[in-house]
Short mmCIF file of C-alpha atoms in Angstrom, two decimals:
data_model
loop_
_atom_site.label_atom_id
_atom_site.label_comp_id
_atom_site.label_asym_id
_atom_site.label_seq_id
_atom_site.Cartn_x
_atom_site.Cartn_y
_atom_site.Cartn_z
CA MET A 1 -25.09 63.71 50.51
CA ARG A 2 -22.89 63.05 53.87
CA LYS A 3 -26.19 60.60 54.42
CA ILE A 4 -24.44 59.03 51.19
CA ILE A 5 -20.76 59.17 51.63
CA LEU A 6 -21.74 57.41 55.36
CA PHE A 7 -23.37 54.67 54.28
CA LEU A 8 -20.57 54.26 51.32
CA VAL A 9 -17.94 53.93 54.29
CA ILE A 10 -18.96 51.74 55.63
CA LEU A 11 -20.43 49.57 52.48
CA PHE A 12 -16.45 49.28 51.56
CA GLY A 13 -15.95 47.50 54.12
CA LEU A 14 -15.97 44.33 52.39
CA THR A 15 -13.72 42.31 53.81
CA GLY A 16 -12.51 38.85 53.75
CA ARG A 17 -11.58 35.52 56.69
CA VAL A 18 -8.13 34.73 56.17
CA GLU A 19 -5.07 33.92 57.83
CA ALA A 20 -2.53 36.43 58.39
CA MET A 21 -3.69 38.85 55.15
CA GLY A 22 -4.71 42.26 54.93
CA PHE A 23 -5.01 44.96 51.68
CA GLN A 24 -5.62 48.68 51.08
CA GLN A 25 -7.60 49.99 48.32
CA THR A 26 -7.89 53.68 47.31
CA MET A 27 -11.46 54.60 45.84
CA ASP A 28 -13.08 57.58 43.75
CA VAL A 29 -16.59 58.25 44.32
CA GLY A 30 -18.95 59.75 41.40
CA ILE A 31 -21.93 60.86 42.22
CA GLY A 32 -23.77 62.39 38.92
CA VAL A 33 -21.09 64.72 36.72
CA PHE A 34 -19.31 65.41 40.27
CA ASP A 35 -16.28 64.18 41.34
CA ALA A 36 -17.58 63.66 45.24
CA ALA A 37 -14.65 62.58 47.59
CA THR A 38 -11.73 60.04 47.76
CA ILE A 39 -11.86 56.49 50.50
CA LEU A 40 -9.16 54.71 51.51
CA LEU A 41 -10.05 51.06 53.20
CA ASP A 42 -7.48 49.66 54.88
CA TYR A 43 -7.72 45.75 56.17
CA ASP A 44 -6.05 43.77 58.62
CA ALA A 45 -6.75 40.21 59.53
CA THR A 46 -5.66 36.39 60.92
CA ASP A 47 -8.12 33.20 61.22
CA LYS A 48 -9.02 35.00 65.15
CA ASP A 49 -9.31 38.28 64.40
CA TYR A 50 -10.08 41.51 62.32
CA LYS A 51 -9.70 44.98 61.84
CA ILE A 52 -11.54 47.58 59.06
CA SER A 53 -10.28 51.10 58.71
CA ALA A 54 -11.51 53.57 56.40
CA GLU A 55 -10.73 57.16 56.06
CA VAL A 56 -13.12 59.09 52.92
CA ARG A 57 -12.35 62.95 51.94
CA THR A 58 -14.50 65.01 49.69
CA ALA A 59 -12.64 66.51 46.62
CA ASN A 60 -13.65 68.83 44.43
CA PHE A 61 -16.40 70.70 43.92
CA PHE A 62 -18.27 68.69 47.18
CA ASP A 63 -15.44 69.64 48.74
CA THR A 64 -16.14 73.55 48.26
CA ILE A 65 -19.44 73.49 49.61
CA TYR A 66 -19.37 70.53 52.25
CA PRO A 67 -16.02 69.87 52.74
CA PHE A 68 -15.94 66.86 55.49
CA ILE A 69 -13.59 63.25 56.58
CA GLY A 70 -14.43 60.90 58.46
CA ARG A 71 -13.00 58.34 59.99
CA TYR A 72 -14.08 54.49 60.42
CA SER A 73 -13.34 51.67 62.22
CA SER A 74 -14.39 48.16 63.71
CA GLU A 75 -12.56 46.11 65.36
CA GLY A 76 -13.59 42.17 66.25
CA SER A 77 -12.88 38.41 66.28
CA ASN A 78 -13.48 35.23 62.89
CA LEU A 79 -15.07 32.35 64.88
CA GLU A 80 -15.19 28.95 62.60
CA ALA A 81 -17.89 27.63 65.04
CA ASN A 82 -19.14 30.55 66.93
CA LYS A 83 -21.85 29.39 68.69
CA THR A 84 -24.70 33.18 68.26
CA MET A 85 -25.91 33.47 64.36
CA LYS A 86 -23.05 35.47 63.40
CA ASP A 87 -19.58 34.27 62.15
CA ALA A 88 -18.29 38.21 62.38
CA LEU A 89 -18.09 38.45 66.50
CA PRO A 90 -17.43 42.43 66.88
CA LYS A 91 -15.85 44.27 69.93
CA ILE A 92 -15.83 48.12 69.07
CA TYR A 93 -16.92 49.89 66.03
CA GLN A 94 -15.76 54.24 66.52
CA THR A 95 -16.44 56.61 64.53
CA TYR A 96 -15.12 60.33 63.98
CA THR A 97 -16.27 62.72 61.65
CA LYS A 98 -15.38 66.72 61.18
CA SER A 99 -17.53 68.98 58.67
CA ARG A 100 -17.35 72.45 58.69
CA ASN A 101 -19.34 73.12 62.21
CA HIS A 102 -18.92 70.03 63.90
CA ILE A 103 -17.24 67.50 65.06
CA ARG A 104 -19.42 64.66 65.90
CA THR A 105 -17.56 61.01 67.39
CA LYS A 106 -19.70 57.61 68.61
CA LYS A 107 -18.46 54.62 70.01
CA ILE A 108 -20.13 51.28 70.09
CA PHE A 109 -18.72 48.23 72.92
CA TYR A 110 -20.09 44.93 72.61
CA ASP A 111 -19.88 42.67 74.71
CA GLU A 112 -18.60 39.02 74.98
CA ASN A 113 -21.53 37.07 72.60
CA GLY A 114 -21.56 39.97 69.81
CA TYR A 115 -24.29 42.37 71.01
CA ALA A 116 -24.26 45.86 71.35
CA TYR A 117 -24.79 47.64 75.09
CA GLN A 118 -23.10 50.88 75.55
CA ARG A 119 -22.82 53.58 72.91
CA ILE A 120 -20.57 57.03 73.97
CA SER A 121 -21.37 59.72 71.19
CA THR A 122 -19.42 62.94 71.40
CA LYS A 123 -20.31 66.15 69.39
CA ASP A 124 -17.65 69.05 70.01
CA ALA A 125 -18.30 69.68 73.67
CA LYS A 126 -20.89 67.50 74.48
CA LYS A 127 -20.69 64.47 75.13
CA ASN A 128 -23.15 61.42 75.75
CA VAL A 129 -23.47 58.14 76.98
CA VAL A 130 -26.46 55.63 76.37
CA PRO A 131 -26.90 52.17 77.26
CA ILE A 132 -28.25 50.29 73.94
CA LYS A 133 -31.55 48.20 75.79
CA ASP A 134 -34.52 46.21 75.65
CA VAL A 135 -32.76 45.06 72.27
CA PRO A 136 -35.68 43.33 69.39
CA LYS A 137 -35.06 39.85 70.01
CA THR A 138 -34.73 39.46 65.88
CA ALA A 139 -31.77 41.65 65.90
CA ASP A 140 -28.48 40.18 64.87
CA ALA A 141 -26.14 42.68 64.42
CA ALA A 142 -25.93 46.12 65.45
CA ASP A 143 -23.46 47.47 62.91
CA LEU A 144 -23.26 47.38 58.44
CA GLN A 145 -19.34 46.96 59.09
CA THR A 146 -19.59 44.09 61.27
CA ILE A 147 -22.24 42.54 58.26
CA PHE A 148 -20.08 42.71 55.67
CA ALA A 149 -17.16 41.51 57.09
CA GLU A 150 -19.46 38.03 57.93
CA LEU A 151 -20.52 38.46 53.78
CA ILE A 152 -17.20 38.37 52.22
CA GLY A 153 -15.95 36.02 54.78
CA ASN A 154 -19.39 33.85 53.92
CA PHE A 155 -18.21 34.66 50.18
CA ASN A 156 -14.70 33.34 50.63
CA GLN A 157 -16.03 30.21 51.36
CA THR A 158 -18.90 29.92 49.19
CA ARG A 159 -18.09 32.45 46.38
CA SER A 160 -22.30 33.37 47.40
CA CYS A 161 -23.13 37.58 49.04
CA ALA A 162 -26.83 36.09 50.84
CA LEU A 163 -27.16 37.00 53.42
CA VAL A 164 -30.11 38.73 55.62
CA ARG A 165 -29.15 40.32 59.06
CA GLU A 166 -31.31 42.52 61.71
CA VAL A 167 -29.54 45.25 63.10
CA TYR A 168 -30.58 47.31 66.04
CA ASP A 169 -27.31 49.57 67.16
CA GLY A 170 -29.95 51.46 69.88
CA LYS A 171 -31.31 53.84 67.39
CA LYS A 172 -32.13 52.53 64.05
CA HIS A 173 -33.57 48.65 63.19
CA TYR A 174 -33.35 48.19 60.14
CA ARG A 175 -32.90 44.59 57.31
CA VAL A 176 -29.94 44.26 55.43
CA ILE A 177 -30.62 41.73 51.70
CA ALA A 178 -27.90 40.36 50.00
CA GLN A 179 -28.96 38.74 47.03
CA ASP A 180 -26.45 36.61 44.50
CA GLU A 181 -26.91 38.65 40.95
CA GLY A 182 -25.27 35.83 38.86
CA THR A 183 -21.75 36.66 37.04
CA GLU A 184 -20.16 38.97 34.40
CA ASN A 185 -17.73 39.58 32.67
CA ARG A 186 -16.72 42.89 31.54
CA TYR A 187 -14.56 46.12 31.79
CA PHE A 188 -12.87 47.30 35.03
CA ASP A 189 -11.38 50.15 35.52
CA LEU A 190 -9.23 49.09 37.95
CA LEU A 191 -8.14 46.17 36.06
CA LYS A 192 -7.72 48.24 33.20
CA ARG A 193 -9.60 44.93 31.47
CA THR A 194 -12.24 42.59 30.85
CA GLY A 195 -12.36 40.32 33.93
CA ASN A 196 -14.50 37.72 35.54
CA SER A 197 -16.99 39.09 38.54
CA TYR A 198 -18.72 38.27 41.25
CA LYS A 199 -22.05 40.39 41.40
CA CYS A 200 -24.35 41.30 44.15
CA SER A 201 -27.20 43.49 44.78
CA LEU A 202 -28.32 44.99 47.97
CA TYR A 203 -31.12 46.47 49.77
CA ILE A 204 -32.20 48.12 53.23
CA GLU A 205 -35.49 48.03 55.34
CA ASN A 206 -36.49 50.58 57.47
CA LEU A 207 -38.02 49.07 60.32
CA LYS A 208 -38.96 52.67 62.18
CA ASP A 209 -38.95 56.38 61.92
CA ASN A 210 -34.94 55.95 61.63
CA ASN A 211 -35.36 60.19 60.83
CA ASP A 212 -32.55 59.68 57.62
CA ASN A 213 -34.84 59.50 54.50
CA ILE A 214 -32.24 59.78 52.29
CA LEU A 215 -30.72 57.41 53.07
CA TRP A 216 -33.28 54.33 53.54
CA ASP A 217 -34.76 56.45 50.21
CA VAL A 218 -32.11 55.29 48.03
CA SER A 219 -31.48 52.06 49.49
CA ALA A 220 -34.64 50.40 50.26
CA GLU A 221 -36.70 50.54 46.59
CA THR A 222 -32.79 51.12 44.17
CA PRO A 223 -30.34 48.35 44.78
CA ILE A 224 -26.98 49.04 45.22
CA TYR A 225 -24.91 46.61 43.00
CA PHE A 226 -21.47 45.87 44.04
CA TRP A 227 -18.77 43.90 41.65
CA ILE A 228 -16.44 41.79 43.52
CA GLY A 229 -13.16 39.72 42.51
CA VAL A 230 -10.61 37.60 43.57
CA GLU A 231 -6.64 38.22 43.97
CA GLN A 232 -5.89 34.55 43.02
CA LYS A 233 -2.48 34.15 44.72
CA ALA A 234 -4.19 35.88 48.39
CA LYS A 235 -7.02 34.21 47.54
CA LEU A 236 -9.09 36.89 48.63
CA PRO A 237 -12.56 39.13 47.61
CA TYR A 238 -12.50 43.08 46.62
CA VAL A 239 -13.85 45.18 45.77
CA LEU A 240 -13.72 46.08 41.98
CA GLU A 241 -16.92 48.16 41.58
CA ILE A 242 -20.38 49.87 43.67
CA ARG A 243 -23.47 51.37 41.57
CA ILE A 244 -26.36 52.88 42.55
CA ASP A 245 -28.52 53.93 39.25
CA SER A 246 -30.15 56.19 40.53
CA THR A 247 -30.40 58.88 43.64
CA PRO A 248 -31.39 62.48 44.88
CA LEU A 249 -27.88 63.46 42.91
CA GLY A 250 -27.68 61.74 39.80
CA ALA A 251 -26.15 57.74 39.38
CA LEU A 252 -24.01 57.09 41.78
CA LYS A 253 -20.48 55.11 40.72
CA VAL A 254 -17.73 54.28 42.71
CA VAL A 255 -13.90 52.75 41.51
CA PRO A 256 -10.90 51.57 43.63
CA THR A 257 -8.28 53.05 41.94
CA SER A 258 -5.02 50.83 43.80
CA LEU A 259 -5.17 47.53 45.25
CA LYS A 260 -2.58 46.29 47.13
CA ILE A 261 -2.03 43.50 49.02
CA LYS A 262 0.14 43.31 52.58
#
């Protein structure tokens, strides 16, 4: 349960590149017959920089059996003519999670080329500082949130979700594959009407033993579908729905409940 929610929070960092623009979006997460969690996503950007933050809280039944709060943020630069492979150049990625028994934090630091070089993590009073080295030559990313900042930055320009990135953060090593699934005209709860959307699918291919079975089992074989709308005035892409048809706990559906353009 926790690992599915953690992944979804990162996935909700679907953010685009615009000039001095931002938005806030709230979302409800349902798994099977249960209302599992709520999410608040906040995004600010200029044509040079971006900042993404997200907070997730378990709700109702899941909050009783597994109370959890997670906060995640990523900061970096948007480069129109980046000399590296990436359009989104990360500077720092931070997480804070609080469960019934533990508080954990993590910071990943990036060099001037956007490659991770150090991870500082804590578990309650214990601190661990780990250099990130021996990065595979094929790896071109170090966290999911930055990948999706790039994905939707590209979407702003091309209206395509297609992207392949290989992630290595000093511990986990996997490949992210995003694909276009065409367009759909259907009813969306956020819009409360039928509307046009871009449909995309996403897979995560495990490249080593990450000891994180529920995440990799779900996302390697079962596509994660997400639908993107475009706010017409700001020309800003946003999430209309996210769905995983099958997880160990049942189908998962994420429904945005609000959208506020800054």
